[in-house]
CSV table of C-alpha atoms in Angstrom, one decimal:
chain,number,residue,atom,x,y,z
A,1,MET,CA,23.7,-15.1,35.9
A,2,CYS,CA,26.6,-14.6,38.2
A,3,PRO,CA,25.6,-14.1,41.9
A,4,ALA,CA,28.0,-11.2,42.2
A,5,ALA,CA,26.5,-9.5,39.1
A,6,ALA,CA,23.0,-9.7,40.6
A,7,LEU,CA,24.1,-7.2,43.3
A,8,ARG,CA,25.0,-4.6,40.8
A,9,ILE,CA,22.7,-1.9,39.6
A,10,TRP,CA,21.2,-2.6,36.2
A,11,PRO,CA,22.1,-1.8,33.4
A,12,VAL,CA,25.6,-2.9,33.8
A,13,PRO,CA,28.1,-1.2,31.4
A,14,LEU,CA,29.0,-3.3,28.5
A,15,ALA,CA,32.7,-3.5,29.4
A,16,SER,CA,32.0,-4.9,32.8
A,17,ARG,CA,29.5,-7.7,32.0
A,18,ASN,CA,32.1,-10.4,31.8
A,19,ASP,CA,34.1,-9.6,34.9
A,20,CYS,CA,32.4,-12.1,37.2
A,21,PRO,CA,34.8,-13.3,40.0
A,22,TYR,CA,33.4,-16.9,39.7
A,23,LYS,CA,34.0,-17.3,36.0
A,24,ALA,CA,37.0,-17.0,33.8
A,25,PRO,CA,36.8,-13.9,31.6
A,26,THR,CA,35.8,-14.6,28.0
A,27,LYS,CA,38.3,-13.9,25.3
A,28,ALA,CA,37.4,-11.4,22.7
A,29,ARG,CA,36.8,-13.0,19.3
A,30,GLU,CA,39.3,-11.7,16.8
A,31,ASP,CA,38.9,-14.5,14.3
A,32,ARG,CA,35.6,-13.3,12.8
A,33,GLY,CA,37.1,-11.7,9.7
A,34,PRO,CA,36.8,-8.2,8.2
A,35,LEU,CA,33.0,-8.1,8.1
A,36,THR,CA,32.4,-8.2,11.8
A,37,GLY,CA,29.5,-6.0,12.8
A,38,PHE,CA,28.0,-5.6,9.3
A,39,LEU,CA,24.5,-6.7,8.5
A,40,THR,CA,24.1,-9.4,5.9
A,41,MET,CA,21.4,-9.7,3.3
A,42,ALA,CA,18.2,-11.4,4.1
A,43,VAL,CA,18.0,-14.8,2.4
A,44,PRO,CA,14.9,-16.9,2.2
A,45,LYS,CA,15.0,-20.1,4.2
A,46,ARG,CA,13.2,-22.2,1.7
A,47,LYS,CA,11.8,-22.0,-1.9
A,48,THR,CA,8.4,-20.3,-2.3
A,49,SER,CA,5.9,-22.9,-3.5
A,50,ARG,CA,3.8,-22.4,-6.6
A,51,MET,CA,0.7,-22.0,-4.5
A,52,LYS,CA,2.1,-19.3,-2.3
A,53,ARG,CA,3.5,-17.5,-5.3
A,54,GLY,CA,0.2,-17.7,-7.1
A,55,ASN,CA,-1.8,-16.5,-4.0
A,56,ARG,CA,0.5,-13.5,-3.7
A,57,ARG,CA,0.1,-12.6,-7.4
A,58,SER,CA,-3.7,-13.1,-7.4
A,59,HIS,CA,-4.3,-9.4,-6.6
A,60,ASP,CA,-1.9,-8.1,-9.3
A,61,ALA,CA,-4.3,-8.7,-12.3
A,62,LEU,CA,-5.5,-5.5,-14.1
A,63,ALA,CA,-9.2,-5.3,-14.6
A,64,ALA,CA,-10.7,-3.4,-17.6
A,65,PRO,CA,-12.9,-0.5,-16.5
A,66,THR,CA,-16.7,-1.1,-16.7
A,67,TYR,CA,-19.0,1.2,-18.6
A,68,VAL,CA,-22.8,1.5,-18.5
A,69,GLU,CA,-25.1,3.1,-21.0
A,70,ASP,CA,-26.7,6.3,-19.7
A,71,LYS,CA,-30.5,6.0,-19.6
A,72,GLU,CA,-31.2,9.5,-20.8
A,73,SER,CA,-28.4,10.4,-23.2
A,74,GLY,CA,-27.4,6.9,-24.3
A,75,ALA,CA,-23.7,7.7,-23.9
A,76,LEU,CA,-21.3,5.4,-22.2
A,77,ARG,CA,-20.2,6.4,-18.7
A,78,ARG,CA,-18.6,4.9,-15.6
A,79,PRO,CA,-21.0,3.6,-13.0
A,80,HIS,CA,-21.6,6.1,-10.1
A,81,HIS,CA,-20.0,8.9,-12.2
A,82,ILE,CA,-21.5,12.0,-13.7
A,83,ASP,CA,-22.5,11.9,-17.4
A,84,LEU,CA,-20.1,14.6,-18.7
A,85,LYS,CA,-22.1,15.3,-21.9
A,86,SER,CA,-25.4,16.1,-20.2
A,87,GLY,CA,-24.0,17.0,-16.7
A,88,ARG,CA,-26.6,14.8,-15.0
A,89,TYR,CA,-26.2,12.2,-12.1
A,90,ARG,CA,-29.0,10.0,-10.9
A,91,GLY,CA,-31.6,12.0,-12.8
A,92,ARG,CA,-30.5,15.4,-11.4
A,93,GLN,CA,-28.7,18.2,-13.1
A,94,VAL,CA,-25.4,18.7,-11.2
A,95,LEU,CA,-23.2,20.4,-13.8
A,96,ALA,CA,-23.9,23.2,-16.1
A,97,VAL,CA,-23.4,22.1,-19.7
A,98,LYS,CA,-21.1,24.2,-21.8
A,99,GLU,CA,-22.4,25.1,-25.3
A,100,GLU,CA,-20.1,23.9,-28.1
A,101,SER,CA,-19.2,26.6,-30.6
């Protein structure tokens, strides 16, 4: 840091950061081309290994839903769900059963 710049109040305006009396002023770079200031796309630094790829995909598999046979009605239902035919859950009546016409 320039000693003269240390005496200034921070933050220094962007235009005056290079005007140190002890250093030659830096030239503006005009040879960067037409895309100066634009963000570029993120590109991976190295190839993803088979192990890393497989570990990432290990949670993507679809599992078939499990069904259990209801003890009272014998119908298949999901575990920890209400039996929709009888309206019962864990031995208690929780839904009123509609009569089929």
